[in-house]
Short mmCIF file of N, CA, C and O in Angstrom, two decimals:
data_model
loop_
_atom_site.label_atom_id
_atom_site.label_comp_id
_atom_site.label_asym_id
_atom_site.label_seq_id
_atom_site.Cartn_x
_atom_site.Cartn_y
_atom_site.Cartn_z
N MET A 1 40.90 -3.00 85.96
CA MET A 1 40.27 -4.22 85.47
C MET A 1 41.07 -5.41 85.99
O MET A 1 42.29 -5.43 85.90
N ASN A 2 40.39 -6.35 86.51
CA ASN A 2 40.98 -7.55 87.09
C ASN A 2 40.88 -8.69 86.08
O ASN A 2 39.86 -8.83 85.42
N PRO A 3 41.92 -9.52 85.93
CA PRO A 3 41.85 -10.63 84.97
C PRO A 3 40.65 -11.55 85.19
O PRO A 3 40.16 -12.18 84.26
N ILE A 4 40.16 -11.61 86.41
CA ILE A 4 39.01 -12.45 86.70
C ILE A 4 37.72 -11.81 86.20
O ILE A 4 36.76 -12.49 85.88
N ASN A 5 37.71 -10.48 86.09
CA ASN A 5 36.51 -9.74 85.71
C ASN A 5 36.60 -9.13 84.32
O ASN A 5 36.13 -8.02 84.10
N ILE A 6 37.17 -9.83 83.37
CA ILE A 6 37.27 -9.32 82.00
C ILE A 6 35.86 -9.19 81.44
O ILE A 6 35.07 -10.14 81.51
N PRO A 7 35.52 -8.01 80.91
CA PRO A 7 34.18 -7.82 80.35
C PRO A 7 33.88 -8.81 79.24
O PRO A 7 34.76 -9.22 78.48
N GLU A 8 32.62 -9.20 79.17
CA GLU A 8 32.19 -10.18 78.17
C GLU A 8 32.50 -9.72 76.75
O GLU A 8 32.70 -10.54 75.85
N ALA A 9 32.58 -8.42 76.55
CA ALA A 9 32.87 -7.88 75.22
C ALA A 9 34.23 -8.33 74.70
O ALA A 9 34.44 -8.36 73.49
N PHE A 10 35.12 -8.72 75.59
CA PHE A 10 36.47 -9.10 75.18
C PHE A 10 36.73 -10.60 75.29
O PHE A 10 37.87 -11.04 75.16
N THR A 11 35.70 -11.38 75.53
CA THR A 11 35.91 -12.81 75.74
C THR A 11 35.82 -13.64 74.47
O THR A 11 36.16 -14.82 74.50
N LEU A 12 35.36 -13.06 73.39
CA LEU A 12 35.32 -13.77 72.10
C LEU A 12 36.21 -13.04 71.10
O LEU A 12 36.15 -11.81 71.01
N PRO A 13 37.00 -13.77 70.34
CA PRO A 13 37.86 -13.12 69.36
C PRO A 13 37.10 -12.22 68.38
O PRO A 13 37.58 -11.13 68.04
N LEU A 14 35.92 -12.62 67.95
CA LEU A 14 35.17 -11.80 67.00
C LEU A 14 34.75 -10.48 67.62
O LEU A 14 34.87 -9.43 66.99
N ARG A 15 34.29 -10.50 68.87
CA ARG A 15 33.91 -9.24 69.53
C ARG A 15 35.11 -8.31 69.63
O ARG A 15 35.01 -7.12 69.38
N LEU A 16 36.24 -8.86 70.00
CA LEU A 16 37.44 -8.05 70.11
C LEU A 16 37.84 -7.50 68.75
O LEU A 16 38.24 -6.34 68.62
N SER A 17 37.70 -8.30 67.70
CA SER A 17 37.98 -7.83 66.34
C SER A 17 37.04 -6.72 65.93
O SER A 17 37.46 -5.73 65.31
N LEU A 18 35.77 -6.87 66.26
CA LEU A 18 34.79 -5.84 65.90
C LEU A 18 35.11 -4.51 66.57
O LEU A 18 35.12 -3.46 65.93
N ILE A 19 35.38 -4.58 67.86
CA ILE A 19 35.72 -3.36 68.60
C ILE A 19 37.01 -2.75 68.05
O ILE A 19 37.09 -1.55 67.80
N SER A 20 38.01 -3.58 67.83
CA SER A 20 39.31 -3.10 67.36
C SER A 20 39.23 -2.45 65.98
O SER A 20 39.89 -1.45 65.72
N CYS A 21 38.41 -3.00 65.10
CA CYS A 21 38.35 -2.43 63.75
C CYS A 21 37.65 -1.08 63.73
O CYS A 21 37.80 -0.32 62.78
N LEU A 22 36.93 -0.75 64.80
CA LEU A 22 36.24 0.54 64.86
C LEU A 22 37.06 1.64 65.54
O LEU A 22 36.67 2.79 65.54
N VAL A 23 38.20 1.28 66.09
CA VAL A 23 39.04 2.26 66.79
C VAL A 23 39.49 3.38 65.84
O VAL A 23 39.54 4.55 66.23
N ASN A 24 39.78 3.04 64.59
CA ASN A 24 40.28 4.04 63.64
C ASN A 24 39.17 4.77 62.89
O ASN A 24 39.44 5.46 61.92
N GLY A 25 37.93 4.60 63.32
CA GLY A 25 36.83 5.31 62.68
C GLY A 25 35.67 4.41 62.35
O GLY A 25 35.76 3.19 62.42
N GLU A 26 34.57 5.05 61.98
CA GLU A 26 33.36 4.29 61.70
C GLU A 26 33.52 3.43 60.45
O GLU A 26 34.32 3.73 59.57
N LYS A 27 32.75 2.35 60.44
CA LYS A 27 32.81 1.40 59.33
C LYS A 27 31.40 0.95 58.97
O LYS A 27 30.54 0.85 59.83
N THR A 28 31.21 0.61 57.71
CA THR A 28 29.96 0.00 57.28
C THR A 28 30.01 -1.49 57.60
O THR A 28 31.08 -2.04 57.88
N PHE A 29 28.86 -2.13 57.51
CA PHE A 29 28.79 -3.57 57.75
C PHE A 29 29.71 -4.30 56.77
O PHE A 29 30.44 -5.22 57.16
N THR A 30 29.68 -3.88 55.52
CA THR A 30 30.52 -4.53 54.51
C THR A 30 32.00 -4.37 54.83
O THR A 30 32.78 -5.32 54.69
N GLU A 31 32.41 -3.18 55.26
CA GLU A 31 33.81 -2.97 55.63
C GLU A 31 34.20 -3.86 56.81
O GLU A 31 35.28 -4.46 56.81
N ILE A 32 33.30 -3.96 57.79
CA ILE A 32 33.55 -4.82 58.95
C ILE A 32 33.68 -6.27 58.51
O ILE A 32 34.57 -6.99 58.96
N LYS A 33 32.82 -6.69 57.62
CA LYS A 33 32.85 -8.07 57.12
C LYS A 33 34.17 -8.34 56.39
O LYS A 33 34.78 -9.40 56.58
N ASN A 34 34.62 -7.40 55.58
CA ASN A 34 35.88 -7.57 54.87
C ASN A 34 37.07 -7.63 55.82
O ASN A 34 38.03 -8.36 55.58
N ILE A 35 37.02 -6.88 56.90
CA ILE A 35 38.12 -6.87 57.87
C ILE A 35 38.13 -8.15 58.70
O ILE A 35 39.18 -8.76 58.90
N THR A 36 36.96 -8.54 59.20
CA THR A 36 36.90 -9.67 60.14
C THR A 36 36.81 -11.03 59.46
O THR A 36 37.12 -12.05 60.07
N LYS A 37 36.33 -11.05 58.21
CA LYS A 37 36.13 -12.31 57.47
C LYS A 37 35.10 -13.22 58.15
O LYS A 37 35.07 -14.43 57.91
N ALA A 38 34.25 -12.65 58.99
CA ALA A 38 33.21 -13.43 59.68
C ALA A 38 31.93 -13.44 58.83
O ALA A 38 31.80 -12.67 57.88
N THR A 39 31.01 -14.31 59.20
CA THR A 39 29.75 -14.40 58.47
C THR A 39 28.82 -13.26 58.88
O THR A 39 28.93 -12.70 59.98
N ASP A 40 27.86 -12.95 58.02
CA ASP A 40 26.88 -11.90 58.30
C ASP A 40 26.17 -12.15 59.63
O ASP A 40 26.02 -11.24 60.44
N GLY A 41 25.74 -13.40 59.83
CA GLY A 41 25.00 -13.74 61.05
C GLY A 41 25.81 -13.53 62.30
O GLY A 41 25.33 -12.95 63.28
N ASN A 42 27.06 -13.99 62.30
CA ASN A 42 27.93 -13.82 63.47
C ASN A 42 28.20 -12.35 63.74
O ASN A 42 28.16 -11.90 64.89
N ILE A 43 28.47 -11.59 62.70
CA ILE A 43 28.73 -10.16 62.87
C ILE A 43 27.50 -9.47 63.44
O ILE A 43 27.60 -8.69 64.40
N SER A 44 26.34 -9.75 62.88
CA SER A 44 25.09 -9.12 63.34
C SER A 44 24.82 -9.41 64.81
O SER A 44 24.50 -8.50 65.58
N VAL A 45 24.94 -10.67 65.19
CA VAL A 45 24.68 -11.06 66.58
C VAL A 45 25.65 -10.36 67.53
O VAL A 45 25.24 -9.80 68.55
N GLN A 46 26.94 -10.37 67.19
CA GLN A 46 27.94 -9.78 68.09
C GLN A 46 27.85 -8.25 68.13
O GLN A 46 28.03 -7.65 69.18
N LEU A 47 27.56 -7.62 66.99
CA LEU A 47 27.36 -6.16 66.99
C LEU A 47 26.16 -5.79 67.85
O LEU A 47 26.20 -4.79 68.59
N SER A 48 25.11 -6.57 67.78
CA SER A 48 23.92 -6.31 68.61
C SER A 48 24.26 -6.38 70.10
O SER A 48 23.83 -5.53 70.88
N LYS A 49 25.03 -7.39 70.47
CA LYS A 49 25.45 -7.51 71.88
C LYS A 49 26.31 -6.32 72.29
O LYS A 49 26.11 -5.73 73.36
N LEU A 50 27.25 -5.96 71.44
CA LEU A 50 28.13 -4.83 71.77
C LEU A 50 27.35 -3.53 71.86
O LEU A 50 27.65 -2.67 72.70
N GLN A 51 26.33 -3.37 71.03
CA GLN A 51 25.47 -2.18 71.12
C GLN A 51 24.69 -2.19 72.42
O GLN A 51 24.60 -1.16 73.10
N LYS A 52 24.12 -3.33 72.77
CA LYS A 52 23.34 -3.46 74.00
C LYS A 52 24.19 -3.12 75.22
O LYS A 52 23.72 -2.48 76.17
N TRP A 53 25.45 -3.51 75.20
CA TRP A 53 26.35 -3.26 76.32
C TRP A 53 26.97 -1.86 76.30
O TRP A 53 27.70 -1.48 77.21
N GLY A 54 26.74 -1.11 75.22
CA GLY A 54 27.23 0.27 75.16
C GLY A 54 28.61 0.46 74.56
O GLY A 54 29.16 1.55 74.63
N TYR A 55 29.17 -0.57 73.95
CA TYR A 55 30.52 -0.48 73.37
C TYR A 55 30.52 0.08 71.95
O TYR A 55 31.49 0.68 71.52
N VAL A 56 29.43 -0.14 71.24
CA VAL A 56 29.32 0.22 69.83
C VAL A 56 27.98 0.91 69.61
O VAL A 56 27.00 0.62 70.29
N GLU A 57 27.97 1.84 68.67
CA GLU A 57 26.71 2.47 68.28
C GLU A 57 26.60 2.45 66.76
O GLU A 57 27.59 2.27 66.06
N SER A 58 25.37 2.58 66.30
CA SER A 58 25.16 2.58 64.85
C SER A 58 24.26 3.75 64.47
O SER A 58 23.52 4.27 65.31
N ARG A 59 24.37 4.12 63.22
CA ARG A 59 23.47 5.14 62.68
C ARG A 59 23.24 4.82 61.22
O ARG A 59 24.04 4.16 60.56
N LYS A 60 22.10 5.28 60.75
CA LYS A 60 21.75 5.06 59.34
C LYS A 60 22.13 6.30 58.55
O LYS A 60 22.03 7.42 59.03
N ARG A 61 22.55 6.08 57.31
CA ARG A 61 22.84 7.19 56.41
C ARG A 61 22.42 6.79 55.00
O ARG A 61 22.27 5.60 54.70
N LEU A 62 22.23 7.78 54.16
CA LEU A 62 21.87 7.53 52.77
C LEU A 62 23.09 7.72 51.89
O LEU A 62 23.75 8.74 51.93
N ILE A 63 23.39 6.72 51.10
CA ILE A 63 24.48 6.78 50.13
C ILE A 63 23.87 6.42 48.78
O ILE A 63 23.37 5.30 48.61
N ASP A 64 23.92 7.34 47.85
CA ASP A 64 23.34 7.12 46.52
C ASP A 64 21.90 6.61 46.61
O ASP A 64 21.51 5.69 45.89
N GLY A 65 21.14 7.17 47.54
CA GLY A 65 19.73 6.81 47.69
C GLY A 65 19.48 5.50 48.42
O GLY A 65 18.34 5.08 48.55
N LYS A 66 20.53 4.85 48.90
CA LYS A 66 20.39 3.58 49.62
C LYS A 66 20.72 3.78 51.09
O LYS A 66 21.68 4.48 51.42
N LYS A 67 19.92 3.15 51.95
CA LYS A 67 20.21 3.20 53.38
C LYS A 67 21.42 2.34 53.70
O LYS A 67 21.56 1.24 53.17
N GLN A 68 22.26 2.88 54.54
CA GLN A 68 23.47 2.15 54.93
C GLN A 68 23.67 2.35 56.43
O GLN A 68 23.50 3.46 56.94
N THR A 69 24.00 1.29 57.13
CA THR A 69 24.27 1.38 58.56
C THR A 69 25.77 1.51 58.77
O THR A 69 26.55 0.77 58.18
N VAL A 70 26.12 2.47 59.60
CA VAL A 70 27.53 2.72 59.92
C VAL A 70 27.71 2.49 61.42
O VAL A 70 26.89 2.93 62.23
N TYR A 71 28.77 1.80 61.78
CA TYR A 71 29.05 1.47 63.18
C TYR A 71 30.28 2.24 63.66
O TYR A 71 31.22 2.47 62.90
N SER A 72 30.24 2.60 64.94
CA SER A 72 31.40 3.27 65.54
C SER A 72 31.52 2.84 67.00
O SER A 72 30.56 2.40 67.62
N ILE A 73 32.73 2.96 67.52
CA ILE A 73 32.97 2.63 68.92
C ILE A 73 32.52 3.83 69.76
O ILE A 73 32.68 4.98 69.36
N THR A 74 31.95 3.55 70.91
CA THR A 74 31.53 4.62 71.81
C THR A 74 32.71 5.04 72.70
O THR A 74 33.72 4.32 72.76
N GLN A 75 32.56 6.14 73.39
CA GLN A 75 33.61 6.56 74.33
C GLN A 75 33.77 5.51 75.42
O GLN A 75 34.87 5.18 75.83
N PHE A 76 32.64 4.95 75.87
CA PHE A 76 32.67 3.88 76.87
C PHE A 76 33.45 2.67 76.32
O PHE A 76 34.30 2.11 77.02
N GLY A 77 33.16 2.29 75.09
CA GLY A 77 33.84 1.15 74.46
C GLY A 77 35.33 1.38 74.34
O GLY A 77 36.14 0.49 74.60
N LEU A 78 35.71 2.59 73.94
CA LEU A 78 37.13 2.93 73.80
C LEU A 78 37.82 2.90 75.16
O LEU A 78 38.92 2.36 75.30
N SER A 79 37.15 3.43 76.16
CA SER A 79 37.71 3.43 77.51
C SER A 79 37.91 2.01 78.03
O SER A 79 38.97 1.68 78.59
N LYS A 80 36.93 1.14 77.82
CA LYS A 80 37.05 -0.25 78.26
C LYS A 80 38.13 -1.00 77.49
O LYS A 80 38.85 -1.83 78.05
N LEU A 81 38.27 -0.70 76.20
CA LEU A 81 39.33 -1.32 75.41
C LEU A 81 40.70 -0.88 75.93
O LEU A 81 41.61 -1.70 76.06
N GLU A 82 40.84 0.39 76.25
CA GLU A 82 42.11 0.88 76.80
C GLU A 82 42.43 0.19 78.12
O GLU A 82 43.57 -0.18 78.38
N GLU A 83 41.42 0.00 78.98
CA GLU A 83 41.62 -0.70 80.25
C GLU A 83 42.05 -2.15 79.99
O GLU A 83 42.93 -2.67 80.69
N TYR A 84 41.43 -2.78 79.02
CA TYR A 84 41.75 -4.18 78.69
C TYR A 84 43.19 -4.29 78.18
O TYR A 84 43.94 -5.17 78.60
N VAL A 85 43.59 -3.38 77.31
CA VAL A 85 44.96 -3.38 76.79
C VAL A 85 45.95 -3.14 77.93
O VAL A 85 46.99 -3.82 78.01
N ALA A 86 45.63 -2.22 78.84
CA ALA A 86 46.51 -1.97 79.98
C ALA A 86 46.63 -3.21 80.86
O ALA A 86 47.73 -3.53 81.36
N LEU A 87 45.54 -3.93 81.04
CA LEU A 87 45.57 -5.17 81.81
C LEU A 87 46.50 -6.19 81.14
O LEU A 87 47.35 -6.80 81.80
N LEU A 88 46.35 -6.36 79.84
CA LEU A 88 47.21 -7.30 79.12
C LEU A 88 48.68 -6.90 79.22
O LEU A 88 49.56 -7.75 79.42
N GLU A 89 48.95 -5.60 79.09
CA GLU A 89 50.33 -5.12 79.21
C GLU A 89 50.89 -5.42 80.60
O GLU A 89 52.04 -5.84 80.73
N SER A 90 50.07 -5.23 81.64
CA SER A 90 50.56 -5.48 83.00
C SER A 90 50.82 -6.97 83.22
O SER A 90 51.77 -7.35 83.89
N ILE A 91 49.99 -7.83 82.61
CA ILE A 91 50.21 -9.27 82.72
C ILE A 91 51.53 -9.66 82.03
O ILE A 91 52.32 -10.42 82.58
N VAL A 92 51.76 -9.11 80.86
CA VAL A 92 52.99 -9.41 80.12
C VAL A 92 54.21 -8.90 80.89
O VAL A 92 55.21 -9.61 81.01
N ARG A 93 54.13 -7.67 81.41
CA ARG A 93 55.24 -7.11 82.18
C ARG A 93 55.54 -7.96 83.42
O ARG A 93 56.70 -8.25 83.70
N SER A 94 54.50 -8.35 84.14
CA SER A 94 54.73 -9.12 85.36
C SER A 94 55.25 -10.53 85.05
O SER A 94 56.04 -11.07 85.81
N SER A 95 54.83 -11.09 83.95
CA SER A 95 55.32 -12.44 83.60
C SER A 95 56.76 -12.40 83.11
O SER A 95 57.49 -13.37 83.27
N SER A 96 57.17 -11.28 82.52
CA SER A 96 58.55 -11.17 82.04
C SER A 96 59.53 -10.94 83.19
O SER A 96 60.72 -11.17 83.05
N LYS A 97 59.02 -10.50 84.35
CA LYS A 97 59.86 -10.28 85.51
C LYS A 97 60.14 -11.57 86.28
O LYS A 97 61.03 -11.64 87.09
N GLU A 98 59.32 -12.58 86.01
CA GLU A 98 59.45 -13.85 86.76
C GLU A 98 60.56 -14.71 86.22
O GLU A 98 61.09 -14.67 85.25
#
Protein backbone atom coordinates (compact mmCIF):
# COMPACT_ATOMS: atom_id res chain seq x y z
CA MET A 1 0.00 0.00 0.00
CA ASN A 2 1.34 3.36 -1.03
CA PRO A 3 0.67 6.49 1.10
CA ILE A 4 -0.74 8.14 -2.02
CA ASN A 5 -3.20 5.28 -2.56
CA ILE A 6 -4.71 4.89 0.91
CA PRO A 7 -8.10 3.20 0.52
CA GLU A 8 -11.11 5.43 1.07
CA ALA A 9 -12.14 3.17 3.95
CA PHE A 10 -9.30 4.61 6.03
CA THR A 11 -9.62 8.28 5.11
CA LEU A 12 -12.25 9.20 7.71
CA PRO A 13 -11.74 8.70 11.44
CA LEU A 14 -15.23 7.21 11.85
CA ARG A 15 -14.66 4.59 9.15
CA LEU A 16 -11.39 3.62 10.75
CA SER A 17 -13.12 3.43 14.14
CA LEU A 18 -15.88 1.24 12.73
CA ILE A 19 -13.43 -1.18 11.15
CA SER A 20 -11.22 -1.21 14.25
CA CYS A 21 -14.05 -1.94 16.66
CA LEU A 22 -14.97 -5.04 14.63
CA VAL A 23 -11.49 -6.58 14.74
CA ASN A 24 -12.21 -8.28 18.08
CA GLY A 25 -15.50 -9.77 16.91
CA GLU A 26 -18.95 -8.96 15.68
CA LYS A 27 -20.92 -6.12 17.19
CA THR A 28 -24.49 -4.90 17.16
CA PHE A 29 -25.36 -1.41 15.99
CA THR A 30 -25.88 -0.35 19.59
CA GLU A 31 -22.47 -1.70 20.63
CA ILE A 32 -20.85 0.13 17.71
CA LYS A 33 -22.65 3.33 18.69
CA ASN A 34 -21.46 3.01 22.29
CA ILE A 35 -17.87 2.46 21.16
CA THR A 36 -17.69 5.19 18.51
CA LYS A 37 -20.00 7.77 20.15
CA ALA A 38 -21.15 8.71 16.63
CA THR A 39 -24.72 9.46 15.58
CA ASP A 40 -27.02 6.79 14.14
CA GLY A 41 -27.06 8.51 10.75
CA ASN A 42 -23.27 8.78 10.47
CA ILE A 43 -22.78 5.17 11.55
CA SER A 44 -25.41 3.91 9.10
CA VAL A 45 -23.97 5.83 6.15
CA GLN A 46 -20.38 4.75 6.84
CA LEU A 47 -21.30 1.11 7.53
CA SER A 48 -23.17 1.05 4.22
CA LYS A 49 -20.10 2.34 2.39
CA LEU A 50 -17.84 -0.17 4.13
CA GLN A 51 -20.24 -2.98 3.21
CA LYS A 52 -20.38 -1.83 -0.42
CA TRP A 53 -16.57 -1.83 -0.56
CA GLY A 54 -16.35 -5.31 1.02
CA TYR A 55 -14.75 -4.36 4.35
CA VAL A 56 -17.74 -5.14 6.57
CA GLU A 57 -20.65 -7.55 6.40
CA SER A 58 -23.89 -7.76 8.31
CA ARG A 59 -26.38 -10.43 9.18
CA LYS A 60 -29.72 -10.46 10.91
CA ARG A 61 -30.42 -12.52 14.00
CA LEU A 62 -33.30 -12.92 16.42
CA ILE A 63 -32.75 -12.02 20.06
CA ASP A 64 -35.75 -12.43 22.35
CA GLY A 65 -38.02 -12.34 19.31
CA LYS A 66 -36.54 -9.08 18.00
CA LYS A 67 -34.53 -8.71 14.82
CA GLN A 68 -31.03 -7.46 15.40
CA THR A 69 -28.31 -6.62 12.88
CA VAL A 70 -24.81 -7.76 13.69
CA TYR A 71 -21.75 -6.42 11.88
CA SER A 72 -18.37 -8.06 11.38
CA ILE A 73 -15.17 -7.32 9.51
CA THR A 74 -14.57 -9.39 6.38
CA GLN A 75 -11.32 -11.19 5.60
CA PHE A 76 -10.75 -8.57 2.90
CA GLY A 77 -11.33 -5.78 5.43
CA LEU A 78 -8.95 -7.35 7.94
CA SER A 79 -6.30 -7.81 5.26
CA LYS A 80 -6.59 -4.17 4.15
CA LEU A 81 -6.44 -2.98 7.76
CA GLU A 82 -3.26 -5.00 8.30
CA GLU A 83 -1.75 -3.44 5.16
CA TYR A 84 -2.72 0.03 6.39
CA VAL A 85 -1.17 -0.57 9.81
CA ALA A 86 2.02 -1.88 8.15
CA LEU A 87 2.15 1.27 6.01
CA LEU A 88 1.81 3.49 9.08
CA GLU A 89 4.52 1.51 10.88
CA SER A 90 6.88 1.89 7.92
CA ILE A 91 6.24 5.64 7.82
CA VAL A 92 6.99 5.95 11.54
CA ARG A 93 10.13 3.79 11.23
CA SER A 94 11.45 5.77 8.27
CA SER A 95 10.74 9.12 9.94
CA SER A 96 12.54 8.06 13.12
CA LYS A 97 15.66 7.25 11.08
CA GLU A 98 15.86 10.79 9.70
